[in-house]
Short mmCIF file of C-alpha atoms in Angstrom, two decimals:
data_model
loop_
_atom_site.label_atom_id
_atom_site.label_comp_id
_atom_site.label_asym_id
_atom_site.label_seq_id
_atom_site.Cartn_x
_atom_site.Cartn_y
_atom_site.Cartn_z
CA MET A 461 -3.95 -18.33 -7.41
CA ALA A 462 -7.03 -16.32 -6.42
CA HIS A 463 -9.06 -17.24 -3.34
CA ALA A 464 -11.66 -15.68 -1.08
CA GLN A 465 -9.12 -13.49 0.69
CA GLU A 466 -8.06 -11.54 -2.39
CA LEU A 467 -9.36 -10.13 -5.65
CA ILE A 468 -7.02 -10.65 -8.60
CA LEU A 469 -7.27 -8.63 -11.81
CA GLU A 470 -5.24 -9.99 -14.69
CA PRO A 471 -3.87 -7.76 -17.51
CA ALA A 472 -6.65 -6.49 -19.76
CA ASN A 473 -4.57 -7.24 -22.87
CA GLN A 474 -4.79 -11.01 -22.25
CA ARG A 475 -1.00 -11.23 -21.91
CA GLU A 476 0.58 -13.26 -19.15
CA ALA A 477 1.45 -10.92 -16.29
CA ASP A 478 5.12 -10.02 -15.91
CA ALA A 479 4.59 -7.43 -13.14
CA CYS A 480 2.32 -7.09 -10.12
CA VAL A 481 0.80 -4.41 -7.91
CA ILE A 482 -0.47 -5.50 -4.49
CA LEU A 483 -2.91 -2.81 -3.31
CA LEU A 484 -4.29 -2.75 0.25
CA HIS A 485 -7.58 -1.00 1.04
CA GLY A 486 -8.40 1.11 4.08
CA LEU A 487 -10.31 0.44 7.30
CA GLY A 488 -13.88 -0.80 6.81
CA ALA A 489 -13.50 -1.41 3.06
CA ASP A 490 -12.47 -4.47 1.04
CA GLY A 491 -10.48 -5.32 -2.07
CA HIS A 492 -13.33 -4.26 -4.34
CA ASP A 493 -12.99 -0.69 -3.06
CA PHE A 494 -10.13 0.03 -5.46
CA GLU A 495 -11.25 -2.23 -8.29
CA PRO A 496 -12.51 0.80 -10.34
CA LEU A 497 -9.10 2.46 -10.00
CA VAL A 498 -7.39 -0.10 -12.22
CA PRO A 499 -9.16 0.81 -15.50
CA ALA A 500 -9.23 4.49 -14.46
CA LEU A 501 -5.42 4.54 -14.49
CA GLY A 502 -5.48 4.11 -18.28
CA LEU A 503 -2.23 2.16 -18.30
CA ASP A 504 -0.63 1.38 -21.64
CA ASP A 505 -1.85 -1.89 -23.14
CA ALA A 506 1.79 -2.90 -23.57
CA LEU A 507 2.05 -3.30 -19.80
CA ALA A 508 1.14 -6.71 -18.40
CA ILE A 509 0.42 -5.91 -14.75
CA ARG A 510 -1.53 -8.17 -12.41
CA PHE A 511 -3.35 -6.31 -9.61
CA VAL A 512 -3.82 -8.20 -6.34
CA LEU A 513 -6.43 -6.58 -4.07
CA PRO A 514 -6.59 -8.47 -0.75
CA HIS A 515 -9.51 -8.33 1.67
CA ALA A 516 -8.69 -7.57 5.31
CA PRO A 517 -10.08 -9.91 8.00
CA GLN A 518 -12.95 -8.93 10.27
CA LEU A 519 -11.50 -7.55 13.51
CA PRO A 520 -12.98 -5.70 16.51
CA VAL A 521 -11.81 -2.08 16.23
CA THR A 522 -11.44 -0.28 19.54
CA ILE A 523 -11.93 3.26 18.22
CA ASN A 524 -15.26 2.15 16.73
CA GLY A 525 -16.58 0.75 19.98
CA GLY A 526 -15.18 -2.72 19.37
CA THR A 527 -17.41 -3.26 16.33
CA PRO A 528 -15.98 -5.95 14.02
CA MET A 529 -15.16 -4.67 10.54
CA PRO A 530 -12.58 -5.28 7.80
CA ALA A 531 -9.31 -4.15 9.37
CA TRP A 532 -5.62 -4.88 8.96
CA TYR A 533 -5.07 -4.18 12.68
CA ASP A 534 -6.86 -2.69 15.67
CA ILE A 535 -6.54 1.06 16.27
CA LEU A 536 -6.53 1.58 20.03
CA GLU A 537 -6.56 5.40 20.14
CA MET A 538 -7.71 7.93 17.53
CA ASN A 539 -5.20 10.73 17.96
CA LEU A 540 -2.05 11.96 16.26
CA GLY A 541 -0.11 9.14 17.92
CA ARG A 542 -2.61 6.53 16.64
CA ARG A 543 -1.67 3.71 19.04
CA VAL A 544 -2.22 0.42 17.22
CA ASP A 545 -2.00 -3.33 17.77
CA VAL A 546 1.55 -3.86 16.52
CA ALA A 547 1.26 -7.67 16.52
CA GLN A 548 -1.72 -7.48 14.15
CA LEU A 549 0.08 -4.92 11.99
CA ARG A 550 3.05 -7.25 11.65
CA ALA A 551 0.78 -10.23 10.94
CA SER A 552 -0.81 -8.28 8.09
CA ALA A 553 2.64 -7.39 6.76
CA GLU A 554 3.58 -11.07 6.86
CA ARG A 555 0.45 -11.85 4.86
CA VAL A 556 1.61 -9.35 2.23
CA HIS A 557 5.02 -11.06 2.24
CA ALA A 558 3.23 -14.35 1.49
CA LEU A 559 1.40 -12.68 -1.41
CA ILE A 560 4.72 -11.42 -2.77
CA ASP A 561 6.21 -14.90 -2.42
CA ALA A 562 3.28 -16.34 -4.40
CA GLN A 563 3.87 -13.86 -7.24
CA ILE A 564 7.56 -14.73 -7.34
CA GLU A 565 6.71 -18.43 -7.43
CA ALA A 566 4.38 -17.65 -10.35
CA GLY A 567 7.36 -16.29 -12.28
CA ILE A 568 7.35 -12.54 -11.58
CA ASP A 569 10.67 -10.94 -10.65
CA SER A 570 10.48 -9.35 -7.18
CA ARG A 571 11.82 -6.10 -8.69
CA ARG A 572 8.65 -5.93 -10.79
CA ILE A 573 6.35 -6.08 -7.78
CA VAL A 574 4.98 -2.85 -6.26
CA ILE A 575 3.34 -2.67 -2.83
CA ALA A 576 0.64 -0.01 -2.44
CA GLY A 577 -1.86 0.88 0.24
CA PHE A 578 -4.47 3.45 1.18
CA SER A 579 -4.93 4.75 4.75
CA GLN A 580 -4.66 1.78 7.15
CA GLY A 581 -3.61 -0.37 4.19
CA GLY A 582 -0.84 2.13 3.50
CA ALA A 583 0.54 1.70 7.00
CA VAL A 584 0.74 -2.05 6.34
CA ALA A 585 2.33 -1.34 2.95
CA TYR A 586 5.10 0.66 4.64
CA GLU A 587 5.72 -2.20 7.07
CA ALA A 588 5.59 -4.95 4.44
CA ALA A 589 7.62 -3.33 1.68
CA LEU A 590 10.45 -1.93 3.78
CA SER A 591 10.92 -5.21 5.67
CA TYR A 592 10.73 -7.62 2.72
CA ALA A 593 13.93 -9.62 2.19
CA GLN A 594 14.09 -9.35 -1.62
CA PRO A 595 14.28 -6.15 -3.73
CA LEU A 596 10.91 -4.74 -4.77
CA GLY A 597 9.88 -2.37 -7.55
CA GLY A 598 8.42 0.34 -5.36
CA LEU A 599 6.18 1.44 -2.48
CA LEU A 600 3.09 3.62 -3.04
CA ALA A 601 1.68 5.11 0.18
CA LEU A 602 -1.72 6.82 -0.22
CA SER A 603 -3.30 9.03 2.46
CA THR A 604 -1.50 7.09 5.16
CA TYR A 605 1.04 7.22 7.98
CA TYR A 606 3.76 5.28 9.79
CA ALA A 607 1.69 3.19 12.21
CA THR A 608 4.50 3.01 14.78
CA ALA A 609 7.85 4.69 15.02
CA ASP A 610 9.91 1.61 15.78
CA SER A 611 8.11 -1.42 14.35
CA ILE A 612 9.69 -1.56 10.90
CA ALA A 613 12.88 -3.60 10.67
CA PRO A 614 14.32 -2.40 7.34
CA ALA A 615 15.63 -5.09 4.99
CA GLU A 616 18.92 -4.30 3.29
CA ALA A 617 17.52 -5.57 -0.04
CA ASN A 618 15.04 -2.67 -0.11
CA ARG A 619 17.20 0.16 1.19
CA SER A 620 16.87 1.90 -2.19
CA VAL A 621 13.25 1.03 -3.02
CA PRO A 622 11.47 4.08 -4.53
CA VAL A 623 8.79 5.45 -2.19
CA GLU A 624 5.93 7.53 -3.62
CA VAL A 625 3.72 9.22 -1.01
CA HIS A 626 0.42 10.99 -1.80
CA HIS A 627 -1.89 12.89 0.56
CA GLY A 628 -4.88 15.22 0.49
CA THR A 629 -4.38 18.69 1.92
CA ALA A 630 -7.92 18.63 3.38
CA ASP A 631 -7.87 15.07 4.74
CA PRO A 632 -10.15 14.96 7.83
CA VAL A 633 -9.33 11.32 8.68
CA VAL A 634 -5.54 11.13 8.40
CA PRO A 635 -4.19 14.69 8.70
CA GLU A 636 -1.78 15.71 5.99
CA SER A 637 0.84 16.31 8.70
CA LEU A 638 0.89 12.55 9.36
CA GLY A 639 1.42 11.80 5.68
CA ARG A 640 4.29 14.26 5.51
CA GLU A 641 5.77 12.88 8.73
CA GLY A 642 5.75 9.35 7.27
CA ALA A 643 7.50 10.55 4.11
CA GLU A 644 10.10 12.38 6.20
CA ARG A 645 10.74 9.31 8.36
CA ALA A 646 11.31 7.18 5.27
CA GLU A 647 13.59 9.82 3.79
CA ALA A 648 15.54 10.08 7.05
CA GLN A 649 16.17 6.33 6.82
CA GLY A 650 17.74 6.84 3.41
CA TYR A 651 14.88 5.85 1.10
CA PRO A 652 14.35 7.85 -2.12
CA VAL A 653 11.00 9.52 -1.41
CA THR A 654 8.69 11.66 -3.55
CA TYR A 655 5.91 13.45 -1.67
CA ARG A 656 2.88 14.86 -3.48
CA THR A 657 -0.21 16.62 -2.15
CA TYR A 658 -3.60 17.16 -3.78
CA GLU A 659 -6.56 19.43 -3.02
CA MET A 660 -8.82 16.66 -1.71
CA GLY A 661 -9.96 14.91 1.45
CA HIS A 662 -9.47 11.25 2.37
CA SER A 663 -9.84 9.95 -1.18
CA LEU A 664 -8.28 9.85 -4.64
CA CYS A 665 -8.61 12.42 -7.42
CA PRO A 666 -8.16 12.37 -11.24
CA GLU A 667 -4.88 14.32 -11.13
CA GLN A 668 -3.51 11.80 -8.66
CA ALA A 669 -4.61 8.85 -10.82
CA GLY A 670 -2.52 10.30 -13.64
CA ASP A 671 0.51 10.57 -11.35
CA ILE A 672 0.01 7.00 -10.15
CA ALA A 673 -0.20 5.74 -13.73
CA LYS A 674 3.01 7.53 -14.69
CA TRP A 675 4.83 6.29 -11.61
CA LEU A 676 3.75 2.69 -12.20
CA SER A 677 4.74 2.94 -15.87
CA ASP A 678 8.18 4.24 -14.86
CA ARG A 679 8.59 1.42 -12.33
CA LEU A 680 7.13 -1.45 -14.37
CA GLY A 681 7.31 -0.34 -18.00
#
């Protein structure tokens, strides 16, 4: 099931996975970026969760002078509007849909699959999870934003998917106002949203890891 485009971490307890978290990294990183997070969560050994950590393709990124780097889509303007290449965003969301399909084909119920993403990966996670045609277990949006106001075509199957949004109050890359705006947009569309902030920049912190672990245990326990 694993190939060069994704890192797959099977349950540490040697059990066959019966749940899955697909976690998308941010701009300029790769799937290994969040590999240390998995053991740091300290999840109960009774859980049998497979973590799928995909690697973004190399793309020229306009805001970085056109330099190719791992990116889920091109960012055309670095401002509060954050104009992006919507076609690339949707293509990345479709790739996530294919990863979900593969987990379902491997025997995991779609309702036991969580989509998560950090920063640019979180924008793709919003797009992918809310538009997927089968019910999912949850959406975890970390230090991220809605990439475009109108691109997401909500799927009826996920109208009640739980959305957990985390953001740093001192984030210099993605201002906290954008994280809050994304949570409010999802809430306005009728999704059950929990919004949490932490005293940190564009990163993760130990308190947050504990909240993520509890949320995943509630969703997939």
